[in-house]
Every structure is written in C-alpha cells, then in structure tokens.
Amino acid sequence: MRILRRSLLSLAVVCLVIGALWAANDPFVGKWKVNPSKSKLTDEMKVESVGENKYAITFDPNHVETVVADGTDQPTPDGTTMSLTVAGPNNWKVVFKKQGRPMTMGNWTLSPDGKTLDDAFTQYLPDGSTLNVHYTYQRTAGSSGFPGTWDSASAELDSTLELEIQPYEGDGLSIGSPSLGGTRNIKFDGKDNRRVSQRSLEITNKSKGKITDTRQLEVSTDLKTLTMSIRQAGEKEPRNILVFDRE
C-alpha cells in the first residue's frame, strides 16, 4: 500500500510539473491584437414583415427576434430587450439592452435604390467604451424596403479588439478580451473543448444545451499569429475569420 501511495504521489508530482511546463510554453499564452486587414467577417440577415408594423429579424439561425417597430423596449427570450425605431424612410435603429443598459446598437441605412444596407454597429462595453464594426450588406432577396435577405462580406472591424490568454488550472486557458470586458475559463474535456494539437484548439459554444458555434484557434509556426475561425451551428465553413498579431 505504501508503494502504491508513493507511486501515485510520484505520478501526481510528474503531472504537476508537466502541467507547469505546458503552461509556461503554451503558444496561446500572451496578448494578441486583431489585424483588421487580414480578418474576414461575413454575415447574413433576414427581415420579414409579419404584421402591421411588426417584423421578424433573423440575425443567425439561432437568433430570431420578433419586434414591433414603435421604438419601445420589448422583452426577448434571453432576458434582454430589443427596440426597433423607424428614424426615417431609409433609416432604422435597432437597440438591445440588458437591465436597462444598452448592449448593442445598429444604425441601419438603406440606399436610395434599395439594393444596399449599411449597418453602423456599436457594442457598448462595461467600462463605458465602445467597439465599432461597419457592415455593408447587399440584397439577395426581396424587392424594396428593409424586408428581404441581406448578405455582407465587407465588414470593417475595429482595430482595438484584443485578446489576453493566460494559463488556467494546469492545461486549461483563461481567454479574456479587455476590449469586450469579459473572460472565459476553459478546461479541455476532449469533447466540447479540446486541444487538437499544441498549436490548435477547438471550442464549442452552447446555449440551453444546443450548439451555437464552434471556434477553431490556431497559432502559426512562428508563434506570432493567432487565427480564430468561427463556424455557426449547422454550417460547414466558417463565416468569420479573425487574425490576431502577438503584442
């Protein structure tokens, strides 16, 4: 029994040492800043008229909201509120709030010919700052007004977006974004979160037990670049690819 305990103790020490060495040499650990020129954001949005002054907006397959366009804050299934304000014949304002505090705002402008929709998107961060993305959508369905299907492949990303990655409990990682004001601690279980290799990770996000997206993170061989590919649930190819440079 003593020999067995000693063996287990030795094994535990070895595991701790390996974990410490892994953390110290983990290629993901460090500070990263987005490179907008190398990143690619694509998006599809669908707007449907479902009643008098009432619209169903599909932001992605897992995010569909129905709202009356009267400018009031209306509850959503995830505990936030959404408002849709018709600011003019070619201008809508879409605002999401949580506990009365603005989370995001989209200022939508329709071109005179009805073929292009510009979205000046703003995310409000906990520290009072903002993160801005400018989307330009092209109409792929529908004929006039905001109702229709809109596709964007030319989003302009805010260059202030950063990631800070630190070791977490052995071989886990803590991924934080000072720009977004949030941190996620990840333990690799070989299922939802797994290390594909030393320089590659796969992280699955879920909401109410259902997969929302899968994120592939990979560090380049020279350890200077981190690429995050985001694939929405049910899709084979990633919509969004964010490229970060090591700071």
PDB file of C-alpha atoms in Angstrom:
ATOM      1  CA  MET A   1       0.000   0.000   0.000  1.00  0.00           C
ATOM      2  CA  ARG A   2       2.848   2.402   0.827  1.00  0.00           C
ATOM      3  CA  ILE A   3       4.472   1.600  -2.507  1.00  0.00           C
ATOM      4  CA  LEU A   4       1.172   2.245  -4.291  1.00  0.00           C
ATOM      5  CA  ARG A   5       0.689   5.563  -2.490  1.00  0.00           C
ATOM      6  CA  ARG A   6       4.267   6.572  -3.257  1.00  0.00           C
ATOM      7  CA  SER A   7       3.710   5.719  -6.917  1.00  0.00           C
ATOM      8  CA  LEU A   8       0.550   7.756  -7.037  1.00  0.00           C
ATOM      9  CA  LEU A   9       2.278  10.667  -5.316  1.00  0.00           C
ATOM     10  CA  SER A  10       5.152  10.493  -7.793  1.00  0.00           C
ATOM     11  CA  LEU A  11       2.671  10.421 -10.660  1.00  0.00           C
ATOM     12  CA  ALA A  12       0.858  13.464  -9.261  1.00  0.00           C
ATOM     13  CA  VAL A  13       4.139  15.394  -8.966  1.00  0.00           C
ATOM     14  CA  VAL A  14       5.079  14.489 -12.522  1.00  0.00           C
ATOM     15  CA  CYS A  15       1.662  15.640 -13.748  1.00  0.00           C
ATOM     16  CA  LEU A  16       2.021  18.935 -11.906  1.00  0.00           C
ATOM     17  CA  VAL A  17       5.467  19.502 -13.386  1.00  0.00           C
ATOM     18  CA  ILE A  18       4.269  18.653 -16.880  1.00  0.00           C
ATOM     19  CA  GLY A  19       1.273  20.948 -16.412  1.00  0.00           C
ATOM     20  CA  ALA A  20       3.510  23.804 -15.262  1.00  0.00           C
ATOM     21  CA  LEU A  21       5.894  23.301 -18.185  1.00  0.00           C
ATOM     22  CA  TRP A  22       2.959  23.125 -20.610  1.00  0.00           C
ATOM     23  CA  ALA A  23       1.541  26.393 -19.249  1.00  0.00           C
ATOM     24  CA  ALA A  24       4.917  28.130 -19.406  1.00  0.00           C
ATOM     25  CA  ASN A  25       5.432  27.069 -23.041  1.00  0.00           C
ATOM     26  CA  ASP A  26       1.832  27.215 -24.230  1.00  0.00           C
ATOM     27  CA  PRO A  27       1.904  29.023 -27.606  1.00  0.00           C
ATOM     28  CA  PHE A  28      -1.517  30.579 -26.933  1.00  0.00           C
ATOM     29  CA  VAL A  29      -0.446  32.422 -23.786  1.00  0.00           C
ATOM     30  CA  GLY A  30       0.118  36.148 -24.275  1.00  0.00           C
ATOM     31  CA  LYS A  31      -1.530  39.297 -25.568  1.00  0.00           C
ATOM     32  CA  TRP A  32      -2.985  39.471 -29.071  1.00  0.00           C
ATOM     33  CA  LYS A  33      -4.331  42.376 -31.141  1.00  0.00           C
ATOM     34  CA  VAL A  34      -6.642  41.949 -34.112  1.00  0.00           C
ATOM     35  CA  ASN A  35      -5.336  42.657 -37.605  1.00  0.00           C
ATOM     36  CA  PRO A  36      -8.385  44.054 -39.478  1.00  0.00           C
ATOM     37  CA  SER A  37      -6.728  43.828 -42.904  1.00  0.00           C
ATOM     38  CA  LYS A  38      -6.218  40.061 -42.542  1.00  0.00           C
ATOM     39  CA  SER A  39      -9.542  39.320 -40.834  1.00  0.00           C
ATOM     40  CA  LYS A  40     -12.766  38.484 -42.628  1.00  0.00           C
ATOM     41  CA  LEU A  41     -16.284  38.996 -41.299  1.00  0.00           C
ATOM     42  CA  THR A  42     -19.294  37.749 -43.232  1.00  0.00           C
ATOM     43  CA  ASP A  43     -22.911  37.940 -42.163  1.00  0.00           C
ATOM     44  CA  GLU A  44     -26.412  37.180 -43.378  1.00  0.00           C
ATOM     45  CA  MET A  45     -29.530  38.827 -42.027  1.00  0.00           C
ATOM     46  CA  LYS A  46     -33.177  38.310 -42.917  1.00  0.00           C
ATOM     47  CA  VAL A  47     -36.005  40.777 -42.278  1.00  0.00           C
ATOM     48  CA  GLU A  48     -39.643  39.677 -42.693  1.00  0.00           C
ATOM     49  CA  SER A  49     -42.877  41.622 -42.278  1.00  0.00           C
ATOM     50  CA  VAL A  50     -45.152  39.549 -40.023  1.00  0.00           C
ATOM     51  CA  GLY A  51     -47.939  42.039 -39.319  1.00  0.00           C
ATOM     52  CA  GLU A  52     -48.756  45.702 -39.239  1.00  0.00           C
ATOM     53  CA  ASN A  53     -45.550  47.498 -38.277  1.00  0.00           C
ATOM     54  CA  LYS A  54     -44.200  44.166 -36.956  1.00  0.00           C
ATOM     55  CA  TYR A  55     -41.066  42.360 -38.132  1.00  0.00           C
ATOM     56  CA  ALA A  56     -39.214  39.094 -37.585  1.00  0.00           C
ATOM     57  CA  ILE A  57     -35.461  39.571 -37.870  1.00  0.00           C
ATOM     58  CA  THR A  58     -33.146  36.583 -38.257  1.00  0.00           C
ATOM     59  CA  PHE A  59     -29.659  37.603 -37.157  1.00  0.00           C
ATOM     60  CA  ASP A  60     -28.427  33.997 -37.435  1.00  0.00           C
ATOM     61  CA  PRO A  61     -30.138  30.567 -37.393  1.00  0.00           C
ATOM     62  CA  ASN A  62     -30.104  30.589 -33.576  1.00  0.00           C
ATOM     63  CA  HIS A  63     -31.161  34.202 -33.103  1.00  0.00           C
ATOM     64  CA  VAL A  64     -34.567  35.260 -34.432  1.00  0.00           C
ATOM     65  CA  GLU A  65     -36.400  38.207 -32.862  1.00  0.00           C
ATOM     66  CA  THR A  66     -39.951  39.471 -33.477  1.00  0.00           C
ATOM     67  CA  VAL A  67     -40.483  43.132 -32.697  1.00  0.00           C
ATOM     68  CA  VAL A  68     -42.983  45.939 -33.221  1.00  0.00           C
ATOM     69  CA  ALA A  69     -41.329  48.954 -34.820  1.00  0.00           C
ATOM     70  CA  ASP A  70     -42.547  51.529 -32.294  1.00  0.00           C
ATOM     71  CA  GLY A  71     -39.269  52.360 -30.537  1.00  0.00           C
ATOM     72  CA  THR A  72     -40.209  50.674 -27.242  1.00  0.00           C
ATOM     73  CA  ASP A  73     -38.039  48.190 -25.354  1.00  0.00           C
ATOM     74  CA  GLN A  74     -39.576  44.737 -25.852  1.00  0.00           C
ATOM     75  CA  PRO A  75     -38.505  41.571 -23.982  1.00  0.00           C
ATOM     76  CA  THR A  76     -36.565  38.805 -25.758  1.00  0.00           C
ATOM     77  CA  PRO A  77     -36.314  35.109 -24.779  1.00  0.00           C
ATOM     78  CA  ASP A  78     -32.739  35.516 -23.492  1.00  0.00           C
ATOM     79  CA  GLY A  79     -33.646  38.129 -20.896  1.00  0.00           C
ATOM     80  CA  THR A  80     -32.648  41.229 -22.835  1.00  0.00           C
ATOM     81  CA  THR A  81     -34.854  43.812 -24.541  1.00  0.00           C
ATOM     82  CA  MET A  82     -34.933  44.919 -28.147  1.00  0.00           C
ATOM     83  CA  SER A  83     -36.287  48.081 -29.717  1.00  0.00           C
ATOM     84  CA  LEU A  84     -36.780  48.978 -33.360  1.00  0.00           C
ATOM     85  CA  THR A  85     -37.170  52.649 -34.205  1.00  0.00           C
ATOM     86  CA  VAL A  86     -38.094  53.901 -37.664  1.00  0.00           C
ATOM     87  CA  ALA A  87     -35.978  57.039 -37.764  1.00  0.00           C
ATOM     88  CA  GLY A  88     -36.818  57.800 -41.400  1.00  0.00           C
ATOM     89  CA  PRO A  89     -37.976  56.136 -44.625  1.00  0.00           C
ATOM     90  CA  ASN A  90     -34.496  54.710 -45.165  1.00  0.00           C
ATOM     91  CA  ASN A  91     -33.225  54.553 -41.581  1.00  0.00           C
ATOM     92  CA  TRP A  92     -33.865  52.059 -38.766  1.00  0.00           C
ATOM     93  CA  LYS A  93     -32.273  51.943 -35.343  1.00  0.00           C
ATOM     94  CA  VAL A  94     -32.051  48.576 -33.540  1.00  0.00           C
ATOM     95  CA  VAL A  95     -31.019  48.562 -29.869  1.00  0.00           C
ATOM     96  CA  PHE A  96     -30.521  45.654 -27.467  1.00  0.00           C
ATOM     97  CA  LYS A  97     -30.416  46.328 -23.715  1.00  0.00           C
ATOM     98  CA  LYS A  98     -29.826  44.301 -20.576  1.00  0.00           C
ATOM     99  CA  GLN A  99     -31.340  45.545 -17.325  1.00  0.00           C
ATOM    100  CA  GLY A 100     -31.909  48.893 -18.992  1.00  0.00           C
ATOM    101  CA  ARG A 101     -28.284  49.314 -20.096  1.00  0.00           C
ATOM    102  CA  PRO A 102     -27.564  49.456 -23.861  1.00  0.00           C
ATOM    103  CA  MET A 103     -25.598  46.432 -25.082  1.00  0.00           C
ATOM    104  CA  THR A 104     -25.571  46.983 -28.843  1.00  0.00           C
ATOM    105  CA  MET A 105     -26.962  49.429 -31.367  1.00  0.00           C
ATOM    106  CA  GLY A 106     -27.310  49.026 -35.115  1.00  0.00           C
ATOM    107  CA  ASN A 107     -27.943  52.133 -37.181  1.00  0.00           C
ATOM    108  CA  TRP A 108     -29.287  50.815 -40.499  1.00  0.00           C
ATOM    109  CA  THR A 109     -29.350  52.950 -43.629  1.00  0.00           C
ATOM    110  CA  LEU A 110     -30.939  51.778 -46.861  1.00  0.00           C
ATOM    111  CA  SER A 111     -29.550  53.040 -50.163  1.00  0.00           C
ATOM    112  CA  PRO A 112     -31.908  55.028 -52.455  1.00  0.00           C
ATOM    113  CA  ASP A 113     -32.115  52.106 -54.911  1.00  0.00           C
ATOM    114  CA  GLY A 114     -32.903  49.649 -52.083  1.00  0.00           C
ATOM    115  CA  LYS A 115     -30.055  47.304 -53.001  1.00  0.00           C
ATOM    116  CA  THR A 116     -27.590  48.104 -50.209  1.00  0.00           C
ATOM    117  CA  LEU A 117     -27.961  48.293 -46.423  1.00  0.00           C
ATOM    118  CA  ASP A 118     -25.281  49.916 -44.257  1.00  0.00           C
ATOM    119  CA  ASP A 119     -25.106  48.973 -40.567  1.00  0.00           C
ATOM    120  CA  ALA A 120     -23.057  51.173 -38.250  1.00  0.00           C
ATOM    121  CA  PHE A 121     -22.869  48.643 -35.412  1.00  0.00           C
ATOM    122  CA  THR A 122     -21.802  49.658 -31.898  1.00  0.00           C
ATOM    123  CA  GLN A 123     -21.185  47.409 -28.890  1.00  0.00           C
ATOM    124  CA  TYR A 124     -21.222  49.146 -25.512  1.00  0.00           C
ATOM    125  CA  LEU A 125     -18.567  47.778 -23.159  1.00  0.00           C
ATOM    126  CA  PRO A 126     -18.747  47.614 -19.331  1.00  0.00           C
ATOM    127  CA  ASP A 127     -16.024  50.255 -18.915  1.00  0.00           C
ATOM    128  CA  GLY A 128     -18.027  52.799 -20.901  1.00  0.00           C
ATOM    129  CA  SER A 129     -16.043  52.469 -24.116  1.00  0.00           C
ATOM    130  CA  THR A 130     -17.403  51.127 -27.402  1.00  0.00           C
ATOM    131  CA  LEU A 131     -16.428  48.622 -30.077  1.00  0.00           C
ATOM    132  CA  ASN A 132     -17.489  49.551 -33.605  1.00  0.00           C
ATOM    133  CA  VAL A 133     -17.981  47.469 -36.754  1.00  0.00           C
ATOM    134  CA  HIS A 134     -19.266  48.765 -40.070  1.00  0.00           C
ATOM    135  CA  TYR A 135     -21.205  46.239 -42.180  1.00  0.00           C
ATOM    136  CA  THR A 136     -22.270  46.756 -45.789  1.00  0.00           C
ATOM    137  CA  TYR A 137     -24.995  44.328 -46.916  1.00  0.00           C
ATOM    138  CA  GLN A 138     -26.165  43.533 -50.437  1.00  0.00           C
ATOM    139  CA  ARG A 139     -29.755  42.481 -51.083  1.00  0.00           C
ATOM    140  CA  THR A 140     -30.065  38.844 -52.177  1.00  0.00           C
ATOM    141  CA  ALA A 141     -33.861  38.525 -51.771  1.00  0.00           C
ATOM    142  CA  GLY A 142     -36.787  40.929 -51.582  1.00  0.00           C
ATOM    143  CA  SER A 143     -37.512  43.938 -53.739  1.00  0.00           C
ATOM    144  CA  SER A 144     -37.982  47.072 -51.647  1.00  0.00           C
ATOM    145  CA  GLY A 145     -37.627  48.482 -48.167  1.00  0.00           C
ATOM    146  CA  PHE A 146     -35.858  46.714 -45.316  1.00  0.00           C
ATOM    147  CA  PRO A 147     -37.668  43.339 -45.648  1.00  0.00           C
ATOM    148  CA  GLY A 148     -35.533  40.842 -47.521  1.00  0.00           C
ATOM    149  CA  THR A 149     -32.345  38.814 -47.196  1.00  0.00           C
ATOM    150  CA  TRP A 150     -29.083  40.687 -46.780  1.00  0.00           C
ATOM    151  CA  ASP A 151     -25.513  39.397 -47.125  1.00  0.00           C
ATOM    152  CA  SER A 152     -22.317  41.121 -46.074  1.00  0.00           C
ATOM    153  CA  ALA A 153     -18.707  40.172 -46.835  1.00  0.00           C
ATOM    154  CA  SER A 154     -17.034  43.547 -46.345  1.00  0.00           C
ATOM    155  CA  ALA A 155     -17.289  44.395 -42.644  1.00  0.00           C
ATOM    156  CA  GLU A 156     -14.754  46.861 -41.275  1.00  0.00           C
ATOM    157  CA  LEU A 157     -13.504  45.689 -37.872  1.00  0.00           C
ATOM    158  CA  ASP A 158     -12.434  47.974 -35.038  1.00  0.00           C
ATOM    159  CA  SER A 159      -8.645  47.676 -34.630  1.00  0.00           C
ATOM    160  CA  THR A 160      -8.870  47.993 -30.824  1.00  0.00           C
ATOM    161  CA  LEU A 161     -10.065  44.397 -30.379  1.00  0.00           C
ATOM    162  CA  GLU A 162      -7.610  42.451 -28.199  1.00  0.00           C
ATOM    163  CA  LEU A 163      -7.289  39.050 -26.538  1.00  0.00           C
ATOM    164  CA  GLU A 164      -5.320  38.175 -23.418  1.00  0.00           C
ATOM    165  CA  ILE A 165      -4.730  34.465 -22.824  1.00  0.00           C
ATOM    166  CA  GLN A 166      -3.353  33.077 -19.567  1.00  0.00           C
ATOM    167  CA  PRO A 167      -2.892  29.562 -18.106  1.00  0.00           C
ATOM    168  CA  TYR A 168      -5.819  28.192 -16.123  1.00  0.00           C
ATOM    169  CA  GLU A 169      -5.671  25.268 -13.682  1.00  0.00           C
ATOM    170  CA  GLY A 170      -2.962  23.170 -15.297  1.00  0.00           C
ATOM    171  CA  ASP A 171      -3.566  22.679 -19.006  1.00  0.00           C
ATOM    172  CA  GLY A 172      -6.615  24.969 -19.217  1.00  0.00           C
ATOM    173  CA  LEU A 173      -6.711  28.503 -20.593  1.00  0.00           C
ATOM    174  CA  SER A 174      -8.293  31.748 -19.475  1.00  0.00           C
ATOM    175  CA  ILE A 175      -9.266  33.779 -22.546  1.00  0.00           C
ATOM    176  CA  GLY A 176     -10.096  37.399 -21.842  1.00  0.00           C
ATOM    177  CA  SER A 177     -10.813  40.375 -24.017  1.00  0.00           C
ATOM    178  CA  PRO A 178     -10.103  43.786 -22.475  1.00  0.00           C
ATOM    179  CA  SER A 179     -11.941  45.257 -25.474  1.00  0.00           C
ATOM    180  CA  LEU A 180     -15.077  43.226 -24.728  1.00  0.00           C
ATOM    181  CA  GLY A 181     -14.794  43.259 -20.949  1.00  0.00           C
ATOM    182  CA  GLY A 182     -15.171  39.516 -20.473  1.00  0.00           C
ATOM    183  CA  THR A 183     -13.119  36.432 -19.560  1.00  0.00           C
ATOM    184  CA  ARG A 184     -13.831  32.760 -20.193  1.00  0.00           C
ATOM    185  CA  ASN A 185     -12.029  29.998 -18.306  1.00  0.00           C
ATOM    186  CA  ILE A 186     -11.705  26.821 -20.333  1.00  0.00           C
ATOM    187  CA  LYS A 187     -10.912  23.287 -19.187  1.00  0.00           C
ATOM    188  CA  PHE A 188     -10.212  20.866 -22.010  1.00  0.00           C
ATOM    189  CA  ASP A 189     -12.522  17.859 -21.720  1.00  0.00           C
ATOM    190  CA  GLY A 190     -11.848  16.293 -25.115  1.00  0.00           C
ATOM    191  CA  LYS A 191     -15.479  16.919 -26.123  1.00  0.00           C
ATOM    192  CA  ASP A 192     -16.812  20.488 -26.213  1.00  0.00           C
ATOM    193  CA  ASN A 193     -13.357  21.913 -25.610  1.00  0.00           C
ATOM    194  CA  ARG A 194     -10.310  20.078 -26.881  1.00  0.00           C
ATOM    195  CA  ARG A 195      -6.715  20.521 -27.881  1.00  0.00           C
ATOM    196  CA  VAL A 196      -6.318  19.285 -31.422  1.00  0.00           C
ATOM    197  CA  SER A 197      -2.556  19.829 -31.140  1.00  0.00           C
ATOM    198  CA  GLN A 198      -0.198  22.075 -29.199  1.00  0.00           C
ATOM    199  CA  ARG A 199      -0.945  24.946 -31.592  1.00  0.00           C
ATOM    200  CA  SER A 200      -4.602  24.189 -32.307  1.00  0.00           C
ATOM    201  CA  LEU A 201      -7.756  24.315 -30.152  1.00  0.00           C
ATOM    202  CA  GLU A 202     -11.434  23.670 -30.800  1.00  0.00           C
ATOM    203  CA  ILE A 203     -14.041  25.329 -28.576  1.00  0.00           C
ATOM    204  CA  THR A 204     -17.779  24.647 -28.840  1.00  0.00           C
ATOM    205  CA  ASN A 205     -20.255  27.220 -27.558  1.00  0.00           C
ATOM    206  CA  LYS A 206     -23.742  26.203 -26.451  1.00  0.00           C
ATOM    207  CA  SER A 207     -26.941  27.911 -25.362  1.00  0.00           C
ATOM    208  CA  LYS A 208     -29.586  25.924 -23.454  1.00  0.00           C
ATOM    209  CA  GLY A 209     -27.821  22.716 -24.417  1.00  0.00           C
ATOM    210  CA  LYS A 210     -27.735  23.472 -28.142  1.00  0.00           C
ATOM    211  CA  ILE A 211     -24.571  24.231 -30.112  1.00  0.00           C
ATOM    212  CA  THR A 212     -24.436  27.836 -31.321  1.00  0.00           C
ATOM    213  CA  ASP A 213     -20.969  27.899 -32.882  1.00  0.00           C
ATOM    214  CA  THR A 214     -17.599  26.174 -32.985  1.00  0.00           C
ATOM    215  CA  ARG A 215     -14.331  28.102 -32.807  1.00  0.00           C
ATOM    216  CA  GLN A 216     -11.035  26.828 -34.147  1.00  0.00           C
ATOM    217  CA  LEU A 217      -7.995  28.650 -32.748  1.00  0.00           C
ATOM    218  CA  GLU A 218      -4.587  28.084 -34.302  1.00  0.00           C
ATOM    219  CA  VAL A 219      -1.187  29.659 -33.658  1.00  0.00           C
ATOM    220  CA  SER A 220       1.242  29.964 -36.554  1.00  0.00           C
ATOM    221  CA  THR A 221       4.517  28.005 -36.585  1.00  0.00           C
ATOM    222  CA  ASP A 222       6.491  31.177 -35.779  1.00  0.00           C
ATOM    223  CA  LEU A 223       4.107  31.796 -32.819  1.00  0.00           C
ATOM    224  CA  LYS A 224       3.427  35.370 -33.976  1.00  0.00           C
ATOM    225  CA  THR A 225      -0.122  34.998 -35.329  1.00  0.00           C
ATOM    226  CA  LEU A 226      -3.344  33.568 -33.896  1.00  0.00           C
ATOM    227  CA  THR A 227      -6.219  32.750 -36.248  1.00  0.00           C
ATOM    228  CA  MET A 228      -9.753  32.236 -34.914  1.00  0.00           C
ATOM    229  CA  SER A 229     -12.239  30.640 -37.330  1.00  0.00           C
ATOM    230  CA  ILE A 230     -15.892  30.783 -36.212  1.00  0.00           C
ATOM    231  CA  ARG A 231     -18.358  28.293 -37.701  1.00  0.00           C
ATOM    232  CA  GLN A 232     -22.057  28.708 -36.921  1.00  0.00           C
ATOM    233  CA  ALA A 233     -24.099  25.648 -35.944  1.00  0.00           C
ATOM    234  CA  GLY A 234     -25.176  23.641 -38.984  1.00  0.00           C
ATOM    235  CA  GLU A 235     -22.634  25.271 -41.270  1.00  0.00           C
ATOM    236  CA  LYS A 236     -19.635  23.507 -42.805  1.00  0.00           C
ATOM    237  CA  GLU A 237     -17.455  26.558 -43.451  1.00  0.00           C
ATOM    238  CA  PRO A 238     -16.565  29.395 -41.041  1.00  0.00           C
ATOM    239  CA  ARG A 239     -18.353  32.683 -41.575  1.00  0.00           C
ATOM    240  CA  ASN A 240     -15.865  34.749 -39.646  1.00  0.00           C
ATOM    241  CA  ILE A 241     -12.076  34.553 -39.513  1.00  0.00           C
ATOM    242  CA  LEU A 242     -10.263  36.813 -37.057  1.00  0.00           C
ATOM    243  CA  VAL A 243      -6.489  37.136 -37.307  1.00  0.00           C
ATOM    244  CA  PHE A 244      -4.549  38.434 -34.293  1.00  0.00           C
ATOM    245  CA  ASP A 245      -0.908  39.520 -34.073  1.00  0.00           C
ATOM    246  CA  ARG A 246       1.096  38.885 -30.934  1.00  0.00           C
ATOM    247  CA  GLU A 247       1.788  42.073 -28.970  1.00  0.00           C
TER     248      GLU A 247
END
